[in-house]
CSV table of C-alpha atoms in Angstrom, one decimal:
chain,number,residue,atom,x,y,z
P,299,MET,CA,-46.1,-38.6,-34.9
P,300,LYS,CA,-47.6,-41.2,-37.1
P,301,VAL,CA,-49.7,-42.5,-34.2
P,302,TYR,CA,-51.1,-39.0,-33.4
P,303,THR,CA,-51.9,-38.5,-37.1
P,304,LYS,CA,-53.8,-41.8,-37.2
P,305,VAL,CA,-55.8,-41.0,-34.1
P,306,TYR,CA,-56.5,-37.5,-35.4
P,307,ASN,CA,-57.8,-38.8,-38.7
P,308,VAL,CA,-60.0,-41.5,-37.1
P,309,ASN,CA,-61.4,-38.9,-34.7
P,310,LYS,CA,-62.0,-36.4,-37.5
P,311,SER,CA,-63.9,-38.9,-39.5
P,312,LEU,CA,-66.0,-40.3,-36.7
P,313,MET,CA,-66.7,-37.2,-34.7
P,314,PRO,CA,-69.4,-35.7,-37.0
P,315,TYR,CA,-71.3,-39.0,-37.0
P,316,CYS,CA,-71.2,-39.4,-33.3
P,317,VAL,CA,-72.2,-35.8,-32.6
P,318,GLU,CA,-75.1,-35.7,-35.0
P,319,LYS,CA,-76.6,-39.1,-34.1
P,320,ASN,CA,-78.5,-40.1,-31.0
P,321,ILE,CA,-77.5,-43.7,-30.4
P,322,SER,CA,-79.1,-46.0,-27.9
P,323,PHE,CA,-78.2,-49.6,-27.3
P,324,THR,CA,-80.5,-52.2,-25.8
P,325,SER,CA,-79.5,-55.7,-24.5
P,326,ASN,CA,-82.8,-57.4,-24.0
P,327,ASN,CA,-81.7,-60.6,-25.6
P,328,VAL,CA,-78.5,-60.7,-23.5
P,329,ASP,CA,-80.5,-60.1,-20.3
P,330,GLU,CA,-83.0,-62.8,-21.2
P,331,MET,CA,-80.2,-65.2,-22.0
P,332,TRP,CA,-78.4,-64.4,-18.8
P,333,ASP,CA,-81.6,-65.0,-16.8
P,334,SER,CA,-82.1,-68.4,-18.5
P,335,LEU,CA,-78.6,-69.7,-17.7
P,336,ASP,CA,-78.2,-72.0,-14.7
P,337,PRO,CA,-75.6,-71.1,-12.1
P,338,VAL,CA,-72.9,-73.4,-13.5
P,339,ASP,CA,-73.2,-71.8,-16.9
P,340,LYS,CA,-73.2,-68.4,-15.3
P,341,ARG,CA,-69.8,-69.1,-13.7
P,342,LEU,CA,-68.4,-70.7,-16.9
P,343,PHE,CA,-69.6,-67.9,-19.3
P,344,PHE,CA,-69.2,-65.0,-17.0
P,345,PHE,CA,-70.3,-61.7,-18.6
P,346,ASP,CA,-72.1,-59.8,-15.9
P,347,LEU,CA,-71.2,-56.2,-16.8
P,348,ALA,CA,-72.1,-54.9,-13.4
P,349,ALA,CA,-69.4,-57.1,-11.7
P,350,MET,CA,-66.8,-56.5,-14.4
P,351,ASP,CA,-63.5,-54.8,-13.5
P,352,TRP,CA,-63.7,-52.0,-16.0
P,353,GLN,CA,-60.3,-50.6,-15.2
P,354,GLU,CA,-58.6,-53.9,-16.1
P,355,PHE,CA,-60.8,-54.1,-19.2
P,356,TRP,CA,-59.8,-50.7,-20.5
P,357,LEU,CA,-56.1,-51.4,-19.7
P,358,PHE,CA,-56.2,-54.5,-21.9
P,359,ALA,CA,-58.5,-52.8,-24.5
P,360,LEU,CA,-56.2,-49.8,-25.0
P,361,LYS,CA,-53.1,-52.0,-25.3
P,362,GLY,CA,-54.9,-54.0,-27.9
P,363,MET,CA,-56.0,-50.9,-29.8
P,364,ARG,CA,-52.5,-49.6,-29.7
P,365,VAL,CA,-50.9,-52.8,-31.0
P,366,TYR,CA,-53.6,-54.0,-33.5
P,367,LEU,CA,-55.3,-50.8,-34.7
P,368,LEU,CA,-52.5,-48.3,-34.6
P,369,ASN,CA,-49.8,-50.8,-35.4
P,370,ASP,CA,-47.6,-49.3,-32.7
P,371,PRO,CA,-45.7,-52.0,-30.8
P,372,MET,CA,-45.5,-52.0,-27.0
P,373,GLU,CA,-41.7,-51.7,-27.2
P,374,THR,CA,-42.1,-48.0,-28.0
P,375,VAL,CA,-43.8,-47.2,-24.7
P,376,PRO,CA,-40.6,-46.1,-22.9
P,377,GLN,CA,-39.7,-43.9,-25.8
P,378,GLY,CA,-43.3,-42.4,-25.7
P,379,ILE,CA,-43.0,-41.8,-21.9
P,380,LYS,CA,-39.7,-39.9,-22.4
P,381,HIS,CA,-41.3,-37.9,-25.2
P,382,THR,CA,-44.4,-37.1,-23.1
P,383,ARG,CA,-42.2,-36.1,-20.2
P,384,LYS,CA,-40.2,-33.7,-22.4
P,385,LEU,CA,-43.4,-32.1,-23.7
P,386,TRP,CA,-44.7,-31.7,-20.2
P,387,ILE,CA,-41.5,-30.0,-19.1
P,388,ARG,CA,-41.6,-27.6,-22.1
P,389,LYS,CA,-45.2,-26.8,-21.3
P,390,MET,CA,-44.5,-26.0,-17.7
P,391,VAL,CA,-41.5,-23.8,-18.7
P,392,PHE,CA,-43.7,-22.0,-21.3
P,393,ASP,CA,-46.6,-21.6,-18.9
P,394,SER,CA,-44.2,-20.2,-16.2
P,395,ILE,CA,-42.8,-17.7,-18.6
P,396,ILE,CA,-46.3,-16.6,-19.7
P,397,TRP,CA,-47.4,-16.4,-16.0
P,398,ILE,CA,-44.4,-14.3,-15.0
P,399,ALA,CA,-44.8,-12.0,-17.9
P,400,PHE,CA,-48.5,-11.5,-17.3
P,401,SER,CA,-47.8,-10.9,-13.5
P,402,TYR,CA,-45.1,-8.4,-14.4
P,403,LEU,CA,-47.4,-6.5,-16.8
P,404,ALA,CA,-50.2,-6.5,-14.2
P,405,TYR,CA,-47.8,-5.2,-11.6
P,406,ILE,CA,-46.7,-2.3,-13.9
P,407,PHE,CA,-50.3,-1.6,-14.8
P,408,PHE,CA,-51.7,-1.5,-11.2
P,409,ARG,CA,-48.6,0.3,-9.9
P,410,LYS,CA,-49.5,3.3,-12.2
P,411,ILE,CA,-53.1,3.2,-11.2
P,412,PHE,CA,-52.7,3.0,-7.4
């Protein structure tokens, strides 16, 4: 639960700033530098964002955030997966009970009308 609390607190403190501000980023200097590099340097210092594998990037970035920002070691991943699975099962059971109860009430209501 400490991880959830940390994420919640960070989100709570940053959300008003992100919602109220209109942020735009430009990369003119980076584009000019990339255009000025010769092909050997472009291969050596590869940072073409259009050709980047973003799925792999976010996989490593999220692991790094987990370990270094949240101080949550990767050894706790199996425990977290088990916990998430238990929560999902509880949610499915609860949703099923609510759905069955609602269906039964609708059946009783419409049976009296028709």
